[in-house]
Coordinates of C-alpha atoms and ligand atoms in Angstrom, one line a residue:
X848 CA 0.0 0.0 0.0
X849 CA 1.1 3.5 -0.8
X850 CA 1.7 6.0 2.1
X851 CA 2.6 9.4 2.1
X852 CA 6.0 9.7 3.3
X853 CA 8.0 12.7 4.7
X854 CA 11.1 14.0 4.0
X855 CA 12.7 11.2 5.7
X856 CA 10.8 8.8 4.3
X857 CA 8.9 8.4 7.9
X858 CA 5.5 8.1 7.2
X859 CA 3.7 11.7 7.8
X860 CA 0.6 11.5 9.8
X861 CA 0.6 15.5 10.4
X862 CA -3.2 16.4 9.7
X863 CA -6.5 18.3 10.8
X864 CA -9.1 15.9 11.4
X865 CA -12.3 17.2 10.7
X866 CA -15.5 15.7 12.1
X867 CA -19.3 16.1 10.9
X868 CA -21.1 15.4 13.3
X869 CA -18.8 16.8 15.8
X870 CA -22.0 16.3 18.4
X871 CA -23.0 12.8 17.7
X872 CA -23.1 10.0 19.6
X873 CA -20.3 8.1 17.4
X874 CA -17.7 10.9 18.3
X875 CA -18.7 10.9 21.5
X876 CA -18.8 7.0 22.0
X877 CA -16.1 6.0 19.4
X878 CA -14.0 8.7 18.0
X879 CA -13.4 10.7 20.3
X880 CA -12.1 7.8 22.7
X881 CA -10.3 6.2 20.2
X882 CA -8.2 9.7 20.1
X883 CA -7.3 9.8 23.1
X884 CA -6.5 6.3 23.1
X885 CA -3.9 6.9 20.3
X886 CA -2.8 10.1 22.3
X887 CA -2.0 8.2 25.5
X888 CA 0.2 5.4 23.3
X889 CA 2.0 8.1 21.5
X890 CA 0.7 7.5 18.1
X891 CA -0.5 10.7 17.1
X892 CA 2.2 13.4 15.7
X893 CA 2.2 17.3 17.0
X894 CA 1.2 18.7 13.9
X895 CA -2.5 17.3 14.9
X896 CA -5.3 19.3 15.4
X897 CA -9.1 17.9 15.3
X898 CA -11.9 20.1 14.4
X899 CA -15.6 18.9 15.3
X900 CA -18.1 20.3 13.4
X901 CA -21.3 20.5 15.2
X902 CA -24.5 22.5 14.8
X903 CA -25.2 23.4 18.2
X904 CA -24.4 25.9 20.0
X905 CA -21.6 25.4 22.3
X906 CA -18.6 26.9 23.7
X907 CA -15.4 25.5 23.1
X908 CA -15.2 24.7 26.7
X909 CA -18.2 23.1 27.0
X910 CA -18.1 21.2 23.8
X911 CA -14.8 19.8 25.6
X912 CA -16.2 18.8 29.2
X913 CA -19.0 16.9 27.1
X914 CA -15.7 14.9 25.4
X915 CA -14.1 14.7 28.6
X916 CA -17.1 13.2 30.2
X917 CA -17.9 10.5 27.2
X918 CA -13.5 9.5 27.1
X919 CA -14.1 9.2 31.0
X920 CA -17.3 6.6 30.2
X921 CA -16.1 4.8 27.2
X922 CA -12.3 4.9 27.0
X923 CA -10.6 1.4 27.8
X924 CA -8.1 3.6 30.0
X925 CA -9.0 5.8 32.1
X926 CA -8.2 9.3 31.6
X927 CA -4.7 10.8 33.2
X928 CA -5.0 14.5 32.9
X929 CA -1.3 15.0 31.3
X930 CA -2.7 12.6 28.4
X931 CA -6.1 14.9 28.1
X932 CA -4.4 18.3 28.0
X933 CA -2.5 17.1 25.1
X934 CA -5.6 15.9 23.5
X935 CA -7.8 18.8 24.8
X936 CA -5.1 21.5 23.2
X937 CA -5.8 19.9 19.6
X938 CA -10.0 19.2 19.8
X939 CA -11.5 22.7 18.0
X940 CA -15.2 22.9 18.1
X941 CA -16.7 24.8 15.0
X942 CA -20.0 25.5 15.0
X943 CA -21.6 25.3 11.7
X944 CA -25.0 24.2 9.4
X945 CA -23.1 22.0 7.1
X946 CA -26.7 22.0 4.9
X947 CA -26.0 25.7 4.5
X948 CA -23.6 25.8 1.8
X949 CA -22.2 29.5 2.1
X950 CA -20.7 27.9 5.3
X951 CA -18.0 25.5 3.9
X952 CA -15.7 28.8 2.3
X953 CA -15.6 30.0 5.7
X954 CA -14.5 26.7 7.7
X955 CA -12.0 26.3 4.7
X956 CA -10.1 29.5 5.5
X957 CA -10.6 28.7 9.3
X958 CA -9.3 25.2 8.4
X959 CA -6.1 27.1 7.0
X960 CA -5.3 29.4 10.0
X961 CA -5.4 26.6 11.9
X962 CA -3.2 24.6 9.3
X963 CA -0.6 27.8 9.6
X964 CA -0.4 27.2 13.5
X965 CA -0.4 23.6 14.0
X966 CA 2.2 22.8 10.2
X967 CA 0.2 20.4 9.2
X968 CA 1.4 20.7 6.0
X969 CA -2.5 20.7 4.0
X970 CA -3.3 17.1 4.7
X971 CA -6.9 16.8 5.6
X972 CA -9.4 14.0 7.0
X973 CA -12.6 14.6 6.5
X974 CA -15.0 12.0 8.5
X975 CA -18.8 12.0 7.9
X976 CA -19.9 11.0 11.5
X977 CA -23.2 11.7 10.3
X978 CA -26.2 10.4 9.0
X979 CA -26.0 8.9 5.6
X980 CA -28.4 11.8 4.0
X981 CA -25.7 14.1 4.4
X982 CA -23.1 13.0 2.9
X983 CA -23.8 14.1 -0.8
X984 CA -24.4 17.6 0.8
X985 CA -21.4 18.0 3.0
X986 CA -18.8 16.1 -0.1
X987 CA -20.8 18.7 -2.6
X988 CA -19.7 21.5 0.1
X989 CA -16.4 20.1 0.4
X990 CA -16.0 20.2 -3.5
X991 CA -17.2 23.9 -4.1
X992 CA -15.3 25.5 -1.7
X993 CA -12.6 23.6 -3.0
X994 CA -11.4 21.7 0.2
X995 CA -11.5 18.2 -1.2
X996 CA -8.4 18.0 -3.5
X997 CA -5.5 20.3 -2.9
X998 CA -1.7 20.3 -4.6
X999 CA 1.2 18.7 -2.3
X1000 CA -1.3 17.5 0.3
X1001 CA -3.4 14.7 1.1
X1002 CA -7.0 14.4 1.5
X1003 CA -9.1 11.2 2.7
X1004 CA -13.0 10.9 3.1
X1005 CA -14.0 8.5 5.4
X1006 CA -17.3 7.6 5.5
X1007 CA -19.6 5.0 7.8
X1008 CA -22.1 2.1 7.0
X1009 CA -24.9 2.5 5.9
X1010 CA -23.7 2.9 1.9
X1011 CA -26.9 2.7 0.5
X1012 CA -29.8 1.1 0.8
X1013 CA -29.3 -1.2 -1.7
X1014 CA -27.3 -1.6 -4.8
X1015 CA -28.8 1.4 -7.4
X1016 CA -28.7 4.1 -4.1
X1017 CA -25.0 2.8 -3.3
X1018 CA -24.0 3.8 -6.9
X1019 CA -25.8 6.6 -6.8
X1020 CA -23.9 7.6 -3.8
X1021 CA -20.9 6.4 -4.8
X1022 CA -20.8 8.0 -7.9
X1023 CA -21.3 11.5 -6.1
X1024 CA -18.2 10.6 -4.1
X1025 CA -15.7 9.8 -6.8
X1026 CA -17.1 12.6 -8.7
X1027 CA -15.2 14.7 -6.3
X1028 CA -12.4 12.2 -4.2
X1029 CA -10.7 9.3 -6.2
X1030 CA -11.4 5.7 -5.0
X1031 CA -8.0 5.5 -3.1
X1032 CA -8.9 8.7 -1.1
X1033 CA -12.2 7.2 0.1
X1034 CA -12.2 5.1 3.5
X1035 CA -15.3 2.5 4.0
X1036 CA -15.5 1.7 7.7
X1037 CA -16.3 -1.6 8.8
X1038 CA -15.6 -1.6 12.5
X1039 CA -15.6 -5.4 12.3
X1040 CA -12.1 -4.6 10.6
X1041 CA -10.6 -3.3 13.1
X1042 CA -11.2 -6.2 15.1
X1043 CA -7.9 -8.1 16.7
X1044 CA -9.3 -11.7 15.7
X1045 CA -10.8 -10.7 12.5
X1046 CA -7.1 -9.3 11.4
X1047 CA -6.1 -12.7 13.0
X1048 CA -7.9 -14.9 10.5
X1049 CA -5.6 -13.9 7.7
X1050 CA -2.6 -14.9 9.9
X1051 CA -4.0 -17.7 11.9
X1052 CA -4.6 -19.4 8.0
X1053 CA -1.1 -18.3 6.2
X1054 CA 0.9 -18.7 8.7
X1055 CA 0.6 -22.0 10.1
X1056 CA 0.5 -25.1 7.9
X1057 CA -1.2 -27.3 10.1
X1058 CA -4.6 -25.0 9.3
X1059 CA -4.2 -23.9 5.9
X1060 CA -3.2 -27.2 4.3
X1061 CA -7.0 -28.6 5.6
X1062 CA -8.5 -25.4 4.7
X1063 CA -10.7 -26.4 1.7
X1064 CA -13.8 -28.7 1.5
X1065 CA -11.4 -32.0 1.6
X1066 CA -11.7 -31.5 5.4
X1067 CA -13.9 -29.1 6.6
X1068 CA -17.8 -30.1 7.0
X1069 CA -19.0 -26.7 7.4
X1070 CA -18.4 -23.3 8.2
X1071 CA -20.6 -21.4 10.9
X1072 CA -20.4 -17.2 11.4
X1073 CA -22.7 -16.3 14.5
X1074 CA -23.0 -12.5 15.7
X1075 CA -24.8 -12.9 18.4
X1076 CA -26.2 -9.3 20.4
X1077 CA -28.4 -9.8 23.7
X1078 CA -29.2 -5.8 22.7
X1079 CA -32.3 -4.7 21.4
X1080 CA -32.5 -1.8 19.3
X1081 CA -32.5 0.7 22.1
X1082 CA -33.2 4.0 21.0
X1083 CA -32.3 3.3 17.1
X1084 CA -35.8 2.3 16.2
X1085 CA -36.2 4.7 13.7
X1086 CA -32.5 4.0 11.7
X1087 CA -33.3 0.4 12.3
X1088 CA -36.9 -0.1 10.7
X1089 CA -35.2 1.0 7.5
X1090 CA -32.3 -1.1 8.2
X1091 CA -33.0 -4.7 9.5
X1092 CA -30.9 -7.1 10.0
X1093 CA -29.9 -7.8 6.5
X1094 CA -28.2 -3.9 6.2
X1095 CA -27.2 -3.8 9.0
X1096 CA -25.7 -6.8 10.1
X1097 CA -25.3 -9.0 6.8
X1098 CA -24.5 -6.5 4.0
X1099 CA -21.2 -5.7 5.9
X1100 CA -20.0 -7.3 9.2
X1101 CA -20.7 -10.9 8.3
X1102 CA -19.8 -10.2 4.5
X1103 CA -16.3 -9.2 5.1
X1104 CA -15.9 -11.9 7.8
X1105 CA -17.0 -14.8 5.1
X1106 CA -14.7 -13.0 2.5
X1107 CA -11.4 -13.3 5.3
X1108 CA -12.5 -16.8 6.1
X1109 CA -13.0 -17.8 2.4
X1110 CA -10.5 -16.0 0.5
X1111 CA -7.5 -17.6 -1.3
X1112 CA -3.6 -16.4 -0.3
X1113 CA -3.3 -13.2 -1.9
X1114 CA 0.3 -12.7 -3.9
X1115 CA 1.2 -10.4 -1.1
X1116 CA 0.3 -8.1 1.5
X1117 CA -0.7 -5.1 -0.7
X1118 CA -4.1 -3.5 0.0
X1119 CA -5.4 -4.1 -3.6
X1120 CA -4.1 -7.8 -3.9
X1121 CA -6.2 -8.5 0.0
X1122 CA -9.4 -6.4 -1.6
X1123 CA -9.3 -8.4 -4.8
X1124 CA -9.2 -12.2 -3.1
X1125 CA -11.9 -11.1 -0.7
X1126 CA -13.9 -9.8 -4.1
X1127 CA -13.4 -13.1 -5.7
X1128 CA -15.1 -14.7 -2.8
X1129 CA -18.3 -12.9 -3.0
X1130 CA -18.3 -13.5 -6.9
X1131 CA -18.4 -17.2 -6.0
X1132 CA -21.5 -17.1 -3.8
X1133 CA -23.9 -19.1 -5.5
X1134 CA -26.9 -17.4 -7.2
X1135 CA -29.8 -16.7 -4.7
X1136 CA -32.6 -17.6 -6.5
X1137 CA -35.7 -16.9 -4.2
X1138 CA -36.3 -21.0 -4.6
X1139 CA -32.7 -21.5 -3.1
X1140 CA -33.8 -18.8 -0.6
X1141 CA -37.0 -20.7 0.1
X1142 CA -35.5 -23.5 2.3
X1143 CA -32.3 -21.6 3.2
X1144 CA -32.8 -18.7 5.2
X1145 CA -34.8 -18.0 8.1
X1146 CA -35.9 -14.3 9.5
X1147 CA -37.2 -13.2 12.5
X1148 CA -38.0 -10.6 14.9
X1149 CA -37.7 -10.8 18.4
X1150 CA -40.7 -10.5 20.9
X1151 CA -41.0 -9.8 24.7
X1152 CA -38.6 -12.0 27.0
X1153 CA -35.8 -12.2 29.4
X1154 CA -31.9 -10.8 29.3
X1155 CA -30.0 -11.5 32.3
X1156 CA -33.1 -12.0 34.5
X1157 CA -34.6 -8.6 33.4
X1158 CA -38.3 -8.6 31.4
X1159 CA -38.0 -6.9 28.0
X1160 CA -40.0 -5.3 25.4
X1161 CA -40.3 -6.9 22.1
X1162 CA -39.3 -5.1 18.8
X1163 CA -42.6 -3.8 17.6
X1164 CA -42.8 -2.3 21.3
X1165 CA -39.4 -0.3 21.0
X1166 CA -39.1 3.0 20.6
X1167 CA -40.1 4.8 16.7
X1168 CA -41.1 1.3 16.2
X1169 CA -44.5 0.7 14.2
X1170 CA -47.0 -2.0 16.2
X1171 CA -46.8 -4.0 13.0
X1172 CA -43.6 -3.7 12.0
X1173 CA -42.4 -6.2 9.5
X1174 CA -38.4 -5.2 10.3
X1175 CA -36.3 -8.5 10.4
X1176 CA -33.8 -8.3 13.5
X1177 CA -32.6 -11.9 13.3
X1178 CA -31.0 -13.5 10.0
X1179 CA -29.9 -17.2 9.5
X1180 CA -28.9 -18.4 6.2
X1181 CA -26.9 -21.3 4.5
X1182 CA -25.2 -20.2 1.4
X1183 CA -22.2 -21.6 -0.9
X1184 CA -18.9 -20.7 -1.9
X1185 CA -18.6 -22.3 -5.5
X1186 CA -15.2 -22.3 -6.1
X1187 CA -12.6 -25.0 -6.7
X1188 CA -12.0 -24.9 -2.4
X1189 CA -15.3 -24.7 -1.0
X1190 CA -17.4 -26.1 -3.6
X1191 CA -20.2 -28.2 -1.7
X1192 CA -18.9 -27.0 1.7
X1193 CA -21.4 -24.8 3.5
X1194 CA -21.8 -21.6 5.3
X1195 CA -24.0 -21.3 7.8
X1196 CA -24.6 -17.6 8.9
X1197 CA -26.2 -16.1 11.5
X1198 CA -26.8 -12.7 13.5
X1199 CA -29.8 -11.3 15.8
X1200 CA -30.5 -8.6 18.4
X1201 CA -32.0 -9.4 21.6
X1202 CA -30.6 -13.2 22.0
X1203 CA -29.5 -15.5 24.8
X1204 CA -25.6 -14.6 24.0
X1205 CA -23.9 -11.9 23.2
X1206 CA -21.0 -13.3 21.1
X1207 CA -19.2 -13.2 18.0
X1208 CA -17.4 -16.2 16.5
X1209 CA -16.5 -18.7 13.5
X1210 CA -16.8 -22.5 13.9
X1211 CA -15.1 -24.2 11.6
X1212 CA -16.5 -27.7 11.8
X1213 CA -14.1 -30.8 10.7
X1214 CA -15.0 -33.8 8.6
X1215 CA -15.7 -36.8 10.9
X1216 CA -13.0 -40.0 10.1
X1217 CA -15.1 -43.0 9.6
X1218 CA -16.4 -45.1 12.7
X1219 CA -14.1 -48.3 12.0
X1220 CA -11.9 -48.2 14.5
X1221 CA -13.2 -46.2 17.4
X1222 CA -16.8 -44.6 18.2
X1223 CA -18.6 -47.5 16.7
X1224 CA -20.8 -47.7 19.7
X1225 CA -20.9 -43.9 20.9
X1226 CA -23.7 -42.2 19.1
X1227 CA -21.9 -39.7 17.6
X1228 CA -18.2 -39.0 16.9
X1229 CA -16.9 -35.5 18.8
X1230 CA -16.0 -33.6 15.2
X1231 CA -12.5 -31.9 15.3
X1232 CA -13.6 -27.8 15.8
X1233 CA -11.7 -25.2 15.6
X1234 CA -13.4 -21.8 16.6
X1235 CA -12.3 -18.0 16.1
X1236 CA -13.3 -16.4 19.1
X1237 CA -14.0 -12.6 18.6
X1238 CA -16.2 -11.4 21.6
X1239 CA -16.5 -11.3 24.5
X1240 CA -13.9 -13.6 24.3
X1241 CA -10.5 -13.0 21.8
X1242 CA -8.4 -16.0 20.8
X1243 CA -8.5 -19.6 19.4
X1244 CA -10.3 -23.0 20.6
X1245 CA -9.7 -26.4 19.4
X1246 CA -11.3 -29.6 20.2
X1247 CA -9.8 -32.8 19.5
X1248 CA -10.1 -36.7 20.4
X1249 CA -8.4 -38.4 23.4
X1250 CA -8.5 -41.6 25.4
X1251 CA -10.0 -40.8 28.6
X1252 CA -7.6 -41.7 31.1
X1253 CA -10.2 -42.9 33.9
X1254 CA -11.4 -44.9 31.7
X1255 CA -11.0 -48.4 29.4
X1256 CA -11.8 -47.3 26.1
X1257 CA -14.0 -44.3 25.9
X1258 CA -13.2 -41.7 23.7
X1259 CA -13.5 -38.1 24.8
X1260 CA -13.3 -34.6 23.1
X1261 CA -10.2 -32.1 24.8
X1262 CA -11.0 -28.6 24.4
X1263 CA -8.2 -26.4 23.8
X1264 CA -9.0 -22.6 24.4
X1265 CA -6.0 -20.0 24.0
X1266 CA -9.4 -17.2 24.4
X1267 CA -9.0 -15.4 27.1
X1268 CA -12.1 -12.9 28.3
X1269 CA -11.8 -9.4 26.6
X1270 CA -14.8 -6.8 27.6
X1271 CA -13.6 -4.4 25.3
X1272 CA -14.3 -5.9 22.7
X1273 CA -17.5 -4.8 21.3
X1274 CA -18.2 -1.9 19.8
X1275 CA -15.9 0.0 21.3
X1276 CA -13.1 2.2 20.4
X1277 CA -10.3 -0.2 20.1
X1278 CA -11.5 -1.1 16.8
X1279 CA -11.4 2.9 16.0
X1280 CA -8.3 3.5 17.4
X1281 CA -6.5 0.9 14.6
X1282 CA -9.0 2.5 12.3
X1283 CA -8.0 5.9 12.7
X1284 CA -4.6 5.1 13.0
X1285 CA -4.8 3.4 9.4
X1286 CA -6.3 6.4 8.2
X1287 CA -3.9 8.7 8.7
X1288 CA -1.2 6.2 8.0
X1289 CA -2.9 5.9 4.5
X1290 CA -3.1 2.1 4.7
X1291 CA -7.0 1.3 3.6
X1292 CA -6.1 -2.6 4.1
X1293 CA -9.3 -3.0 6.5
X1294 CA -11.6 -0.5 4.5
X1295 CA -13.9 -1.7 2.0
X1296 CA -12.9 -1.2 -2.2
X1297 CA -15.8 -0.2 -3.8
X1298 CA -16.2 -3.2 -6.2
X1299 CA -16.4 -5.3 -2.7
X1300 CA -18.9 -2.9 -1.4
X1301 CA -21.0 -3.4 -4.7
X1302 CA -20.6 -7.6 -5.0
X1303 CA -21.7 -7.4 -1.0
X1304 CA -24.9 -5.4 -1.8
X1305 CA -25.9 -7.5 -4.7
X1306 CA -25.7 -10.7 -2.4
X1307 CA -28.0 -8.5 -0.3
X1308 CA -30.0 -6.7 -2.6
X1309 CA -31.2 -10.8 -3.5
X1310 CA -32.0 -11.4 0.0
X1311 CA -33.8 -8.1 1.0
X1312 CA -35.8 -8.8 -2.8
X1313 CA -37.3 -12.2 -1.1
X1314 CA -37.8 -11.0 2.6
X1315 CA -39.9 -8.1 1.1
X1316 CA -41.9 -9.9 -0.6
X1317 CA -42.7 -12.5 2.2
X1318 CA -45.1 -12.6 4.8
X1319 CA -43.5 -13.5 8.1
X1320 CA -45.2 -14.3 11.4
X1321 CA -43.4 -11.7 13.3
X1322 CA -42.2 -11.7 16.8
X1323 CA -41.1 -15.6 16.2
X1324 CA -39.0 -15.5 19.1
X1325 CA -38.5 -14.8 22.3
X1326 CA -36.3 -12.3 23.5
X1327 CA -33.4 -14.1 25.5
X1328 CA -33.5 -17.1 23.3
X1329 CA -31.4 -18.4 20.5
X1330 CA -33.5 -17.3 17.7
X1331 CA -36.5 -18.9 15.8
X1332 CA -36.9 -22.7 15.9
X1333 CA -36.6 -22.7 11.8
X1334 CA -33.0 -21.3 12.3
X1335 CA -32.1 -24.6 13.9
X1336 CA -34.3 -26.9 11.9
X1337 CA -32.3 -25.1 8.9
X1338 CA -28.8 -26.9 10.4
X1339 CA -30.3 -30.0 11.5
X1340 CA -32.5 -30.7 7.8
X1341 CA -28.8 -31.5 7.2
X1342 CA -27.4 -33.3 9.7
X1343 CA -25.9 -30.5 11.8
X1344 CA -26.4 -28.1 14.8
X1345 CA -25.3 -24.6 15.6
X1346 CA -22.1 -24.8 18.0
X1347 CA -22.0 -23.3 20.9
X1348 CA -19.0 -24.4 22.7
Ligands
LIG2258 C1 -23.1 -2.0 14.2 C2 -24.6 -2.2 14.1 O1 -22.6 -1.9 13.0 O2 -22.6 -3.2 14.9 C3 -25.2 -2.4 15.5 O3 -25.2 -1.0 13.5 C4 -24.6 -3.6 16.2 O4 -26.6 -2.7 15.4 C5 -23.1 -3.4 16.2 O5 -25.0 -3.6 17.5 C6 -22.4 -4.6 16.7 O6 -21.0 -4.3 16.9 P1 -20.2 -5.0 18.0 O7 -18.8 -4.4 17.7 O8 -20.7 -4.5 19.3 O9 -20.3 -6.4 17.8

């Protein structure tokens, strides 16, 4: 991957950060956190300076005791006051309509004064923490008063999910963006990305024979991606009813995850080679005709229940919520990679809001050996597993085949788990904090290309086509359970269960 190098060939990370959406909840939950994250390991240079755009009207003292309060919630470390007056002295607040156009000539000369006092020599990161309506307006602003491009500096867009709403508004979008930043400039985020285990996958198969020689459909029996959330919606009703499941879960998070686990060795570590193996995997899915769809996915929506010995509201009972809402919040699906490696292998995927476990993990589920020798009068062999542990817990687990040593001859399955319990790993601003960090370094290895973008909404586009146009009994399951009872009759039609181990 190209970076932007100084002088001394160092890569130069010297930049204003500008935020839209300087108010919202992800720079207060995420963003800002993550800064201060990278400020307390020494990752951000001097010539730094972030400006929050907001439209309210705030002083620049309040607007930082609001950011000091929201690091002090949601930072993994907590916040030592040398670390925050470093990151204090380079957080502007800005207050600006960024749907008033006149505005954007103005914060471009205030962007430059503050360029002229900080050195940081032009470069620019503009991120749209802001609701996907804006973004044409505030790129278009960016374009007119001429901010976007500018000779001898660098400028990146980064942008958050949702793209679209489906494949012809993602275009759409899309083709307002390039209009005015090229493809390389633009930054997809997928917080999933930014996710230790998920930049594990890639290492845990090329760089240890013992896995990626039985990686193919010679050995494995199936392959199982569960994103589990005991959440509800919360207060995002009203983003979520035009969501579901399907954009907001499947389109992106599990996409990329299936691409990582799928993908063949790229030629070498480049961004483009990575982005073009991961594209190659969602070419291969097979066609998703709605009769393939008919016995191979399962919705659902969750009702009232139990989480953690509390009662809970069902979806239609949530807040900016219609009473008949027909908004899927639980997707379970078997699809196929046709390709020379996975051909006839398959992928069982699921995610849902509101379930039993909050977890996020890939089971990779071994061929049994044939029951000559041992097993023949157990019921079932133990199969070999090897699971990806994301969250709450982050590491490896194996299972494997012993003697049991208190007995004769029984056979018993030894679980190996190098996972160790992480609570920071949710949606939290670790993941940022590589993001960011990436950003500025100009490495967009874990963003999204828009040809993957694209192949991931037409996958979806296919799915949301059938769900639309079929009537489900909705709530078909309880809150604080494992989903509808079709999601496990989907597995066991062929033999198999869902793994929890
Ligand atoms: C977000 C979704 O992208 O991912 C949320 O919009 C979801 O609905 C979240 O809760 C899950 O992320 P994480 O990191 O907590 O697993």
């Amino acid at each position: 991957m190209k970076m932007d190098k100084n002088e001394n060939g160092d890569v130069d990370l010297s930049a204003i950060l500008v935020i839209f959406g300087g108010t919202g909840d992800l720079t207060h939950r995420k963003l800002m956190p993550a800064l201060y994250n990278l400020v307390l390991d020494q990752l951000l240079p001097d010539n730094f300076a972030i400006v929050s755009v907001g439209r309210r009207d705030k002083s620049e003292t309040e607007y930082k005791q609001d950011i000091y309060d929201s690091i002090n919630k949601f930072s993994r470390n907590k916040i030592d006051e040398t670390t925050w007056s470093k990151l204090q002295d380079m957080i502007h607040y800005y207050q600006f309509d960024f749907t008033n156009m006149d505005g954007f000539s103005e914060l471009k000369e205030y962007l430059e004064v503050l360029d002229g006092k900080v050195q940081s020599g032009g470069n620019r990161v503009f991120y749209l923490a802001v609701a996907p309506e804006y973004f044409e307006t505030i790129v278009q602003g960016l374009h007119t008063s001429d901010m976007a491009i500018k000779s001898g500096a660098w400028s990146r867009l980064i942008i958050e999910k949702p793209f679209g709403k489906d494949l012809k508004t993602a275009r759409k979008l899309n083709n307002k963006l390039i209009e005015v930043f090229p493809e390389n400039s633009i930054y997809r985020i997928d917080h999933y990305l930014g996710k230790e285990m998920i930049q594990n996958i890639m290492v845990l198969r090329f760089c240890n024979s013992i896995f990626e020689s039985i990686w193919n459909n010679k050995f494995i029996d199936n392959i199982q991606i569960s994103l589990t959330e005991k959440m509800g919606v919360g207060t995002r009703g009203g983003y979520y009813e035009s969501s579901g499941a399907m954009r907001d879960m499947i389109q992106n998070h599990i996409i990329q995850i299936l691409t990582l686990v799928a993908m063949e060795p790229p030629t070498n570590l480049k961004t483009d080679s990575i982005r073009t193996e991961k594209l190659k995997v969602l070419e291969a899915i097979e066609d998703i005709t709605p009769e393939f769809l008919k016995n191979n996915v399962v919705f659902g929506q969750y009702g009232t229940g139990v989480i953690d010995g509390n009662p809970v509201v069902g979806y239609r009972e949530e807040l900016n919520v219609p009473k008949d809402s027909a908004t899927e919040t639980f997707v379970a699906m078997k699809l196929h990679v046709n390709n020379f490696r996975w051909a006839g292998i398959p992928f069982y995927i699921r995610t849902g809001k509101r379930l039993g476990k909050s977890s996020a993990e890939i089971v990779v589920q071994f061929k049994d050996l044939p029951n000559i020798l041992y097993f023949k009068d157990q019921d079932m062999q133990e199969p070999n597993l090897l699971v990806l542990r994301i969250q709450p817990n982050v590491g490896v687990f194996f299972q494997f085949n012993t003697k049991d040593f208190n007995s004769h001859h029984d056979i018993v399955p030894t679980k190996m788990d190098t996972s160790y319990f992480s609570p920071t790993q949710g949606n939290t601003p670790e993941a940022y904090e590589r993001l960011i960090y990436d950003i500025l370094r100009g490495d967009a290895t874990l963003f999204s290309r828009w040809d993957e973008v694209e192949a991931a909404w037409t996958v979806a586009d296919h799915l949301i086509g059938y769900r639309e146009q079929k009537k489900s009994q909705f709530p078909n399951y309880d809150s604080g359970s494992m989903g509808p009872i079709r999601a496990f009759e989907l597995l066991a039609k062929d033999g198999r269960k869902w793994w929890h181990v």
